[in-house]
Short mmCIF file of C-alpha atoms and ligand atoms in Angstrom, two decimals:
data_model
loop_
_atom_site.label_atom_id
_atom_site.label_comp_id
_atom_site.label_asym_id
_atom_site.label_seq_id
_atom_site.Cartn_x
_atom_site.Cartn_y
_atom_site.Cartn_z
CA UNK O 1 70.40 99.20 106.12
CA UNK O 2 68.01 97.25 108.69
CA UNK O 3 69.85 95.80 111.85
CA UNK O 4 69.57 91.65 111.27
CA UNK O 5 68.20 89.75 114.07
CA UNK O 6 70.12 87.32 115.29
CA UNK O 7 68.96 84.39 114.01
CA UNK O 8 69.72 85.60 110.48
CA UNK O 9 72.57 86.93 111.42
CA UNK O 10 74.06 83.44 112.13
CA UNK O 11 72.43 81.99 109.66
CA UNK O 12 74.24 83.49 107.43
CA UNK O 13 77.19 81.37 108.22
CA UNK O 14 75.91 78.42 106.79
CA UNK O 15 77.00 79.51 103.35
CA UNK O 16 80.28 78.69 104.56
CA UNK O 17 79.98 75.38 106.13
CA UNK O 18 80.64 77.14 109.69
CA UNK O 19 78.59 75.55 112.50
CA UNK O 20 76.46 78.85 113.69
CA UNK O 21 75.97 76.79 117.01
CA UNK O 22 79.78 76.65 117.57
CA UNK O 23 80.74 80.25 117.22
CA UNK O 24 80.18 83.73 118.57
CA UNK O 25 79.68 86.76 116.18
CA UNK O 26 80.25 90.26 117.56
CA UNK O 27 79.82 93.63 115.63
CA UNK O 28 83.82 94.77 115.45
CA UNK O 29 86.34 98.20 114.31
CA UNK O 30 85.29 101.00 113.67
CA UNK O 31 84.95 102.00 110.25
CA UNK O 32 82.16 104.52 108.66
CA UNK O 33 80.73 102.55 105.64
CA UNK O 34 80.85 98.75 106.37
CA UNK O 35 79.24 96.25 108.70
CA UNK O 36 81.85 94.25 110.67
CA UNK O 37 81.55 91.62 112.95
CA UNK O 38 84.21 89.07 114.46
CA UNK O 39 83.14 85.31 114.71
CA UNK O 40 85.19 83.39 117.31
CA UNK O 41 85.14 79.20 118.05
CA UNK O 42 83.16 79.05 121.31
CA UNK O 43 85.57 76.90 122.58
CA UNK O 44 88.70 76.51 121.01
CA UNK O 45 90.82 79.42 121.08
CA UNK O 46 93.05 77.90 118.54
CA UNK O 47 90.63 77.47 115.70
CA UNK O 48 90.42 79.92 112.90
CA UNK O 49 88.42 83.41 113.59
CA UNK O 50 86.76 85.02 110.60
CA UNK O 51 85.59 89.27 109.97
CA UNK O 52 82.29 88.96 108.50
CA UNK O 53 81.43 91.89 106.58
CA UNK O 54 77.93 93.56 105.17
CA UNK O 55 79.22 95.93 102.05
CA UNK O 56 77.39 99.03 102.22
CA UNK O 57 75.23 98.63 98.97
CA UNK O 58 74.49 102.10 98.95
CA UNK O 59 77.67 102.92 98.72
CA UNK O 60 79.13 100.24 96.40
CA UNK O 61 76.18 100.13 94.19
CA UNK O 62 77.48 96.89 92.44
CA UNK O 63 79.54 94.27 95.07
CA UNK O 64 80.23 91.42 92.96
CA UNK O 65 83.10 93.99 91.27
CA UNK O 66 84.38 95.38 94.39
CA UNK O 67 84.76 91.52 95.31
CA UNK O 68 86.29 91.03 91.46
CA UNK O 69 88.26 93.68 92.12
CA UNK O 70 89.77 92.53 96.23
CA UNK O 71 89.97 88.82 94.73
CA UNK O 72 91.93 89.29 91.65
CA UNK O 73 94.00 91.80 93.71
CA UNK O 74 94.52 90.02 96.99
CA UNK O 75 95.64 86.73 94.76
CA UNK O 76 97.91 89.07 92.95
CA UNK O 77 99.34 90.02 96.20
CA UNK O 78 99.42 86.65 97.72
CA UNK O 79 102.04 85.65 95.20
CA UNK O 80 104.58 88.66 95.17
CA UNK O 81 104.46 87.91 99.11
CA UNK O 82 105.12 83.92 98.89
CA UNK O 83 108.10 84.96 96.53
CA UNK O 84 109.35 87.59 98.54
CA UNK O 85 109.27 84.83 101.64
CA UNK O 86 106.22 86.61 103.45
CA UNK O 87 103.03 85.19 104.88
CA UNK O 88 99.94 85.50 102.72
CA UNK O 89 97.85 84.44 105.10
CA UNK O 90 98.82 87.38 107.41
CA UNK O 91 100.09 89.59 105.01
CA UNK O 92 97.60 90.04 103.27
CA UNK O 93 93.71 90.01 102.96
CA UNK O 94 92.03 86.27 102.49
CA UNK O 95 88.41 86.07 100.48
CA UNK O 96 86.72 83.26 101.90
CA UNK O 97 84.65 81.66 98.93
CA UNK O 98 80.90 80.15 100.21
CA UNK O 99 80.14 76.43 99.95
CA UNK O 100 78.62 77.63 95.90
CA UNK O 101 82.22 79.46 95.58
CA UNK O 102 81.39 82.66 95.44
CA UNK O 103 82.80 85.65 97.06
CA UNK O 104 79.85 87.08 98.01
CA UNK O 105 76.82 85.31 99.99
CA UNK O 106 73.60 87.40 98.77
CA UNK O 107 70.87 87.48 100.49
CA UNK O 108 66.85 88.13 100.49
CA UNK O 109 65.51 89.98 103.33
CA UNK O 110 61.99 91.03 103.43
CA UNK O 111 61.40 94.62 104.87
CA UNK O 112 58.94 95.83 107.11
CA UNK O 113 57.13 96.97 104.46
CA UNK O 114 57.20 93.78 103.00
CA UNK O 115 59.67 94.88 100.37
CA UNK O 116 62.18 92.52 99.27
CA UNK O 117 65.61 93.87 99.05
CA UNK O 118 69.43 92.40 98.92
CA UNK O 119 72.25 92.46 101.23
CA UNK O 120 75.87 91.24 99.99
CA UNK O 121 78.58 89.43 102.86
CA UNK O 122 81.88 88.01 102.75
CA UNK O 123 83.96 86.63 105.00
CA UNK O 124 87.76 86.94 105.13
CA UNK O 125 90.31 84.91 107.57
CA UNK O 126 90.64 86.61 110.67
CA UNK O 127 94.41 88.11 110.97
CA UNK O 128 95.14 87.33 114.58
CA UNK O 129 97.60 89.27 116.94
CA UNK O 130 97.61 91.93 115.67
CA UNK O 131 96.71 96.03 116.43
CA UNK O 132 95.14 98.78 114.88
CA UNK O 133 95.57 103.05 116.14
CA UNK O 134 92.72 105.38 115.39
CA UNK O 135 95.32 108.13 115.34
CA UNK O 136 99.50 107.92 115.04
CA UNK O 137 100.49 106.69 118.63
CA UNK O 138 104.46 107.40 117.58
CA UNK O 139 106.36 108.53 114.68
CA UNK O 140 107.62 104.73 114.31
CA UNK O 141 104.04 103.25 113.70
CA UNK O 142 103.22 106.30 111.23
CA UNK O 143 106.29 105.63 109.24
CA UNK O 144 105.42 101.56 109.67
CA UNK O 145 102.12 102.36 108.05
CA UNK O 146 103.62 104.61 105.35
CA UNK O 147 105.96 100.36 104.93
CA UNK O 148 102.78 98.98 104.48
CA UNK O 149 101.06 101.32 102.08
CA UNK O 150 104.32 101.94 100.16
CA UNK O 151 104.98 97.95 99.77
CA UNK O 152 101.54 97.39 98.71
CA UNK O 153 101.80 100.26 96.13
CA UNK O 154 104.84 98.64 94.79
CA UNK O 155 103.94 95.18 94.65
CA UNK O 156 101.02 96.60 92.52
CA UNK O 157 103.38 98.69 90.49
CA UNK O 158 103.12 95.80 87.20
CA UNK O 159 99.26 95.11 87.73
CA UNK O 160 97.37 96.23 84.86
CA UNK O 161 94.97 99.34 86.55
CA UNK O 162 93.00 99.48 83.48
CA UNK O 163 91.30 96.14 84.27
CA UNK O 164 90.13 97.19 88.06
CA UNK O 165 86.79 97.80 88.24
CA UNK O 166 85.78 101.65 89.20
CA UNK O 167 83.84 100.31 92.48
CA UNK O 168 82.77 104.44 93.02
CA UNK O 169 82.50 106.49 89.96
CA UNK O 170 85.01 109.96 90.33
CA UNK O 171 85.56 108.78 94.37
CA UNK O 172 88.68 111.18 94.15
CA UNK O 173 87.90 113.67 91.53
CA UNK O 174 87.89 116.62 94.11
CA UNK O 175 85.95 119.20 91.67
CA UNK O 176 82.93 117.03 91.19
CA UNK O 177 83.24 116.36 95.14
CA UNK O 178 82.84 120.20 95.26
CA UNK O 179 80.15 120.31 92.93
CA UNK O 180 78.29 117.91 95.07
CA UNK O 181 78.49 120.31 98.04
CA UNK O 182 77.20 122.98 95.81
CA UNK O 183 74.12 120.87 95.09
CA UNK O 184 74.17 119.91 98.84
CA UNK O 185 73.93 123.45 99.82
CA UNK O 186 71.21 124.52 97.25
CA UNK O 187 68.91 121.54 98.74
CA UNK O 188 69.52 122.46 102.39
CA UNK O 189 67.34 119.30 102.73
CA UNK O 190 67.45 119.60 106.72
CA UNK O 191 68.07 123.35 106.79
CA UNK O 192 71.25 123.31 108.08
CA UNK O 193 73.09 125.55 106.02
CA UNK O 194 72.48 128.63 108.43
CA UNK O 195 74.79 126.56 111.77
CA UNK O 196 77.82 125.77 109.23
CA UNK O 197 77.93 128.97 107.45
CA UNK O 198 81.69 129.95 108.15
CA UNK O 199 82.23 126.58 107.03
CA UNK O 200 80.69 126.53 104.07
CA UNK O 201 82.59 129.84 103.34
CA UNK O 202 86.13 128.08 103.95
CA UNK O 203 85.19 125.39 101.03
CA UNK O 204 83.91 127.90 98.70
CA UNK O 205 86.73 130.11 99.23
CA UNK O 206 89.11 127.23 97.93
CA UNK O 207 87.40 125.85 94.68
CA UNK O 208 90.37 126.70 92.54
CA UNK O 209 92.41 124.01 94.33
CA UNK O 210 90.32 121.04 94.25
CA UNK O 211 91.46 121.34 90.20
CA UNK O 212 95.27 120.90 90.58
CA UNK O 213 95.69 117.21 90.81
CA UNK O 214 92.40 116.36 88.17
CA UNK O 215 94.13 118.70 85.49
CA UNK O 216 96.83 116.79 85.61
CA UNK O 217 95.01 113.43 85.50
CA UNK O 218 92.79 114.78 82.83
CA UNK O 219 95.97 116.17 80.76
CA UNK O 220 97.86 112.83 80.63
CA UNK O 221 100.83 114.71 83.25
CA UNK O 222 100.55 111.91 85.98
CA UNK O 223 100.18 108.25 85.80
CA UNK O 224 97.18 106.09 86.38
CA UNK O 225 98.21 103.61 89.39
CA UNK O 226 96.77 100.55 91.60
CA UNK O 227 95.59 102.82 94.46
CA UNK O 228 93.84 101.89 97.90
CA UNK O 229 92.03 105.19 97.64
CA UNK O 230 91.54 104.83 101.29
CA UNK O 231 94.93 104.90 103.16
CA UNK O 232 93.63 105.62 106.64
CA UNK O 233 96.13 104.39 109.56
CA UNK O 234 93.41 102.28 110.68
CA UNK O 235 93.24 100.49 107.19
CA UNK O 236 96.55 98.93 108.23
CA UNK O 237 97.14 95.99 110.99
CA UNK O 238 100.46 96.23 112.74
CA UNK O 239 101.53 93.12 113.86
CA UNK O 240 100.85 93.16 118.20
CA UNK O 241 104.16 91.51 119.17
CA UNK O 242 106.61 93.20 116.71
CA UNK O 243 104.79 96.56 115.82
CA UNK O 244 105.50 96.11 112.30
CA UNK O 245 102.68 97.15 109.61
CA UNK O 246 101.87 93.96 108.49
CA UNK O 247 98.89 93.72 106.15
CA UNK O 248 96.49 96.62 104.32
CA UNK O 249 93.18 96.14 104.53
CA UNK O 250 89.50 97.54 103.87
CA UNK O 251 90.63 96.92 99.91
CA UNK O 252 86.61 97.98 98.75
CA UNK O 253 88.16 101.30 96.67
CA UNK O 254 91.13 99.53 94.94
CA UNK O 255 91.30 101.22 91.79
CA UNK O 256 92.84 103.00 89.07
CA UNK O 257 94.36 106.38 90.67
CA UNK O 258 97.02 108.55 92.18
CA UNK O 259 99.72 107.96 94.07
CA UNK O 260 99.16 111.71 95.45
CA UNK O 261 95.39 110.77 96.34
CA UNK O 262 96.97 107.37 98.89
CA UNK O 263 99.98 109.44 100.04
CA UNK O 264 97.50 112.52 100.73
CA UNK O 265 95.06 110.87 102.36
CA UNK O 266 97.26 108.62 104.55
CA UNK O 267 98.71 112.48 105.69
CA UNK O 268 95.16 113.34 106.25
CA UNK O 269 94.78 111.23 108.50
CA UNK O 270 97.69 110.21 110.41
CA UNK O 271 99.71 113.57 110.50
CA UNK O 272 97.14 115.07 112.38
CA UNK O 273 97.65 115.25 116.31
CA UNK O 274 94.22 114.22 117.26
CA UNK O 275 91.37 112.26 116.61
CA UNK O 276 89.40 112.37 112.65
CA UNK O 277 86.63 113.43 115.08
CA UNK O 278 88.04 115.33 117.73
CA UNK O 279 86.18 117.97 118.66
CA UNK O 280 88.46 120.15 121.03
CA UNK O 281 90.03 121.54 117.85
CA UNK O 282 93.03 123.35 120.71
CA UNK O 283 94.20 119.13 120.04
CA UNK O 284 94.02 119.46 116.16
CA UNK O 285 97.46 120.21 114.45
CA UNK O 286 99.08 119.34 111.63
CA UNK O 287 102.60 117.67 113.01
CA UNK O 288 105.17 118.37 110.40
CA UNK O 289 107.20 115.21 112.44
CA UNK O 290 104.29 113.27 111.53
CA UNK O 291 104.41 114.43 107.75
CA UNK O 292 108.08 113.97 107.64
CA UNK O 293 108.17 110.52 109.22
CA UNK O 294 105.51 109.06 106.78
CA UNK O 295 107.28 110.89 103.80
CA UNK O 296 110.31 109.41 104.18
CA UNK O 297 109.20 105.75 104.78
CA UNK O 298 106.81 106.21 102.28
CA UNK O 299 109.35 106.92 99.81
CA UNK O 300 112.10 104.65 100.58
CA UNK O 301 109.13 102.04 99.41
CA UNK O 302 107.92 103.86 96.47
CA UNK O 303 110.19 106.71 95.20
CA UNK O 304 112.16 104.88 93.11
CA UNK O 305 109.07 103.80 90.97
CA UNK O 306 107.50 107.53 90.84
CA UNK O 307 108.03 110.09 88.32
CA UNK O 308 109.41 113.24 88.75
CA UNK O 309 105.71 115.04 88.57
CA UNK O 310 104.05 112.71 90.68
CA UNK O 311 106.77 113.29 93.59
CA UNK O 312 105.88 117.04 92.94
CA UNK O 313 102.33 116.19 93.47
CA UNK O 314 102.82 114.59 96.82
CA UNK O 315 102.37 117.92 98.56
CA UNK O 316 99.03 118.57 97.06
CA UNK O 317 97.78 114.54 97.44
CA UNK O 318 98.03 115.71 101.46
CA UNK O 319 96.08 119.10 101.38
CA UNK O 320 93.11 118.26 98.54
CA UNK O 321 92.55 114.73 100.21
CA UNK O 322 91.87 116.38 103.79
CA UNK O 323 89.83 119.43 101.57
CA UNK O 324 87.87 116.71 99.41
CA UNK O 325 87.49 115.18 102.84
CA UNK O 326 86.03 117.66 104.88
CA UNK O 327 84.06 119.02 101.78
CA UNK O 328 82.28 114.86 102.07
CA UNK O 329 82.01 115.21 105.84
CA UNK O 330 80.46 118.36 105.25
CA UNK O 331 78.32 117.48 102.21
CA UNK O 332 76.50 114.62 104.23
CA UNK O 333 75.57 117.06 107.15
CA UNK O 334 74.17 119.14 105.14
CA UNK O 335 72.14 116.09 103.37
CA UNK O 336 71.52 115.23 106.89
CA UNK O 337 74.13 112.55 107.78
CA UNK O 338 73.03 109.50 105.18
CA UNK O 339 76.80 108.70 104.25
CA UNK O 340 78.94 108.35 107.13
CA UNK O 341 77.58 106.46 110.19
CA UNK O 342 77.57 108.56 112.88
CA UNK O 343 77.55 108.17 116.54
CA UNK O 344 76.39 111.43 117.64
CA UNK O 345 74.71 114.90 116.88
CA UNK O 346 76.79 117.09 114.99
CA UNK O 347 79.15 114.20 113.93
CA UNK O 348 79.65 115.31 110.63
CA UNK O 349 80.62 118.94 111.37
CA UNK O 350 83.09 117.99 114.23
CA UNK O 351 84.59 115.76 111.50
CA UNK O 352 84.43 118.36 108.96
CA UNK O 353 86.17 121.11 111.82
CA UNK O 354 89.20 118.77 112.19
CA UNK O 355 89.70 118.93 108.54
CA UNK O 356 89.47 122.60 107.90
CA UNK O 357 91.98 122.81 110.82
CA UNK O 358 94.36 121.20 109.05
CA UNK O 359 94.29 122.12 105.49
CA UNK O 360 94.66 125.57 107.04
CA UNK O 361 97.61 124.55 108.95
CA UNK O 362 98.97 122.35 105.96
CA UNK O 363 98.50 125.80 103.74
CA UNK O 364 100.57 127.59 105.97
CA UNK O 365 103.26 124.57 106.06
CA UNK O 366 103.00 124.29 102.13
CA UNK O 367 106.59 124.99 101.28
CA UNK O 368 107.83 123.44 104.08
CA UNK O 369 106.19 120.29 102.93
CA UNK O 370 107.29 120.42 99.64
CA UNK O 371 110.57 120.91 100.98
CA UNK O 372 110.44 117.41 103.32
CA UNK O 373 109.15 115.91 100.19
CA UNK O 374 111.87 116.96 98.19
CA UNK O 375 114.94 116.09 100.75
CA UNK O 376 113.23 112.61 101.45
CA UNK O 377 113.69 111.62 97.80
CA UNK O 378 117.13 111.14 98.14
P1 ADP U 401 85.29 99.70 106.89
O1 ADP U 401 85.26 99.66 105.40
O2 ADP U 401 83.93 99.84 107.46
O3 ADP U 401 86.28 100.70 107.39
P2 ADP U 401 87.24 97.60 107.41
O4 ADP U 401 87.35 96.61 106.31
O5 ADP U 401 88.30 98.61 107.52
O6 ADP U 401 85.78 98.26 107.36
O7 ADP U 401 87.14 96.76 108.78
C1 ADP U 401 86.81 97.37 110.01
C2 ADP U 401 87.79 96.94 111.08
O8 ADP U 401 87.75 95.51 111.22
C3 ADP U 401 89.25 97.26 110.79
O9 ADP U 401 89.59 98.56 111.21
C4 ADP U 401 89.98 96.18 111.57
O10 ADP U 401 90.08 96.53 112.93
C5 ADP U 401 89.05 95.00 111.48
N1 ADP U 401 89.41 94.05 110.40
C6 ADP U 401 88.94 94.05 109.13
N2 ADP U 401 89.42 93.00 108.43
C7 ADP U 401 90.21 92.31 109.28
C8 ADP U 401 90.98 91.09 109.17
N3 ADP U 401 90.99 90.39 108.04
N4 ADP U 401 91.67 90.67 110.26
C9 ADP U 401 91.63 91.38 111.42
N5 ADP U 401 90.92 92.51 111.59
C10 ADP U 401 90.21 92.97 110.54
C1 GN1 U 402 85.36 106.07 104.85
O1 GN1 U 402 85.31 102.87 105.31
P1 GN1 U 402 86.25 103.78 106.00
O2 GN1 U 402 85.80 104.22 107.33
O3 GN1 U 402 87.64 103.18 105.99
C2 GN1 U 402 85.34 106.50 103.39
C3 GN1 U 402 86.65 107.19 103.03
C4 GN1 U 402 86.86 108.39 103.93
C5 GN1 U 402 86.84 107.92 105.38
C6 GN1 U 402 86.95 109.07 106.34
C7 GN1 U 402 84.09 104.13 100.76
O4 GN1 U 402 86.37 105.10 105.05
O5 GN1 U 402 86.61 107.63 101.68
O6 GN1 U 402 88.09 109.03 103.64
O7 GN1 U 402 85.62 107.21 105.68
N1 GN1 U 402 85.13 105.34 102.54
C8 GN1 U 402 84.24 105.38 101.53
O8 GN1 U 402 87.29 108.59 107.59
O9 GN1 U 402 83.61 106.38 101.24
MG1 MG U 403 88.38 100.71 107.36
#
């Protein structure tokens, strides 16, 4: 997508009645799919702030359902958190409708080439005071994040999945992930296959696992949930003064899913010791503290609601979300990086590094975890 020029870029704001001469927009986070920038009063500290977002269109094909999707979900939410006593405003995420009421604002930009094309933007209500970690800082704010993802999986336990959009077709089915790859490596549209051979080899080597959890799915064994499908540490906001996870955000892959697939990838993630993107791979490990902490937050929140297979599962969620992970990071360097932003050369295959590290690590650890997983139940 084209960098706006400023002038559109504020512009943009008048969909929503905000005064572009009063406020300051600045590109924000740190996320790989998304355009995010923060708008600020110029003047009064006090007044409302606002996260403007682009969606990806290339990756969310058609926006007005993810936005379906986020506002029937985020109004579902709103309520179970007003009658549990909670903030909405800050608990949750807000969908600013424009001045038409929509949830989107879409817009016509012409192209260099004179080509007309669309971009999609929303605005939500800026949730103030509060921080986010790129990677687990403590053991307390993992296990706060595993609060927030486990209250927001049970508050969605009695929402009907079935009538979520499917904003990604198969996001988490891990052997059409691999099949991708395959293709990805037959194309070798940037010849790159020859600098990521051993790399390619660890993948290949472990095709038989990306089946275990979609054999279940696909034989009726596990239950079809309200996922996140995207339960990155960073996806949460932890309240600045009290440390507390407070609200779950980036809510673009709400779907029908697993709880496996939200627990795994929130282990992923935040049980790693280093950065998604580190690439001094001596700092990659997989912390079983880490694993243990989330586990048993996780499951104080959710474990009464699971079955008996899906706690089972949990084990797996962690090591096929970090190998359907690193199979995507390595899938769009071989494609020649037109997925994931990136910030520099070899972004991709750093990424990809850090995950091999630690499904190898988590294979090693596999009864172990299953043990954790187990004892935390109770
Ligand atoms: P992406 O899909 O690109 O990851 P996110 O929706 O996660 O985008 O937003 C990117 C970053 O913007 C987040 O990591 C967070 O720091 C910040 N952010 C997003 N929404 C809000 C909000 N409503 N209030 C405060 N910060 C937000
Ligand atoms: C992307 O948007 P963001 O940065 O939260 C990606 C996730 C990956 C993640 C890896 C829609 O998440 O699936 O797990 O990067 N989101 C999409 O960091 O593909
Ligand atoms: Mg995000």
């Amino acid at each position: 997508m084209t960098k706006l020029s400023s002038k559109q870029l504020y512009g943009i704001l008048n969909q929503w009645d905000i005064d572009s001469n009063k406020v300051n927009i600045r590109p924000y986070g740190s996320g790989h799919i998304n355009d995010t920038y923060l708008i600020n009063d110029k003047n009064n500290p006090n007044s409302t702030s606002y996260i403007l977002q682009r969606v990806n269109h290339d990756v969310f094909t058609e926006p007005e359902k993810v936005m379906r999707n986020i506002v029937d979900v985020t109004t579902f939410l709103a309520k179970k958190i007003g009658a549990e006593g909670g903030n909405p405003r800050r608990e949750t995420l807000n969908v600013l409708p424009t001045v038409d009421g929509e949830a989107l604002n879409i817009i016509e930009i012409e192209s260099a080439n004179d080509e007309v094309y669309q971009e999609y933007w929303r605005l939500y209500i800026f949730v103030e005071d509060t921080v986010d970690f790129q990677q687990s800082p403590s053991l307390e704010i993992f296990a706060e994040s595993a609060r927030a993802f486990g209250r927001f999986a049970r508050r969605l336990i009695d929402y009907p999945a079935g009538t979520l959009h499917e904003t990604i077709e198969r996001f988490h089915d891990t052997p059409k992930r691999f099949d991708d790859f395959l293709i990805a490596i037959k194309a070798d549209q940037v010849a790159r296959a020859k600098t990521c051979q051993p790399e390619i080899n660890f993948f290949l080597e472990r095709e038989q696992d990306c089946h275990v959890l979609q054999d279940l799915l696909e034989n009726d064994q596990l239950p079809v949930r309200v996922t996140h499908n995207d339960t990155k540490l960073n996806n949460v906001l932890f309240d600045r003064e009290t440390g507390k996870g407070l609200c779950v955000i980036d809510l673009d892959t709400v779907m029908p899913g697993l709880l496996a697939h939200d627990y795994g990838d929130s282990i992923r993630f935040g049980a790693s010791t280093a950065l998604e993107d580190e690439p001094d791979l001596t700092k990659v490990h997989f912390s079983l503290e880490l694993f243990e902490a989330y586990t048993v937050a996780y499951l104080t929140e959710v474990g009464p609601v699971m079955t008996e297979k899906e706690l089972e599962t949990l084990a797996w969620g962690a090591r096929l979300m970090t190998l359907e992970c690193g199979l995507r990071f390595l899938t769009d360097y071989l494609a020649g990086d037109t997925y994931f932003k990136i910030e520099r050369k070899n972004h991709n295959l750093d990424r990809t590094r850090t995950q091999i590290k630690l499904v190898s690590e988590m294979e090693v650890n596999f009864d172990k975890m299953q043990e954790i997983i187990m004892k935390s139940k109770n």
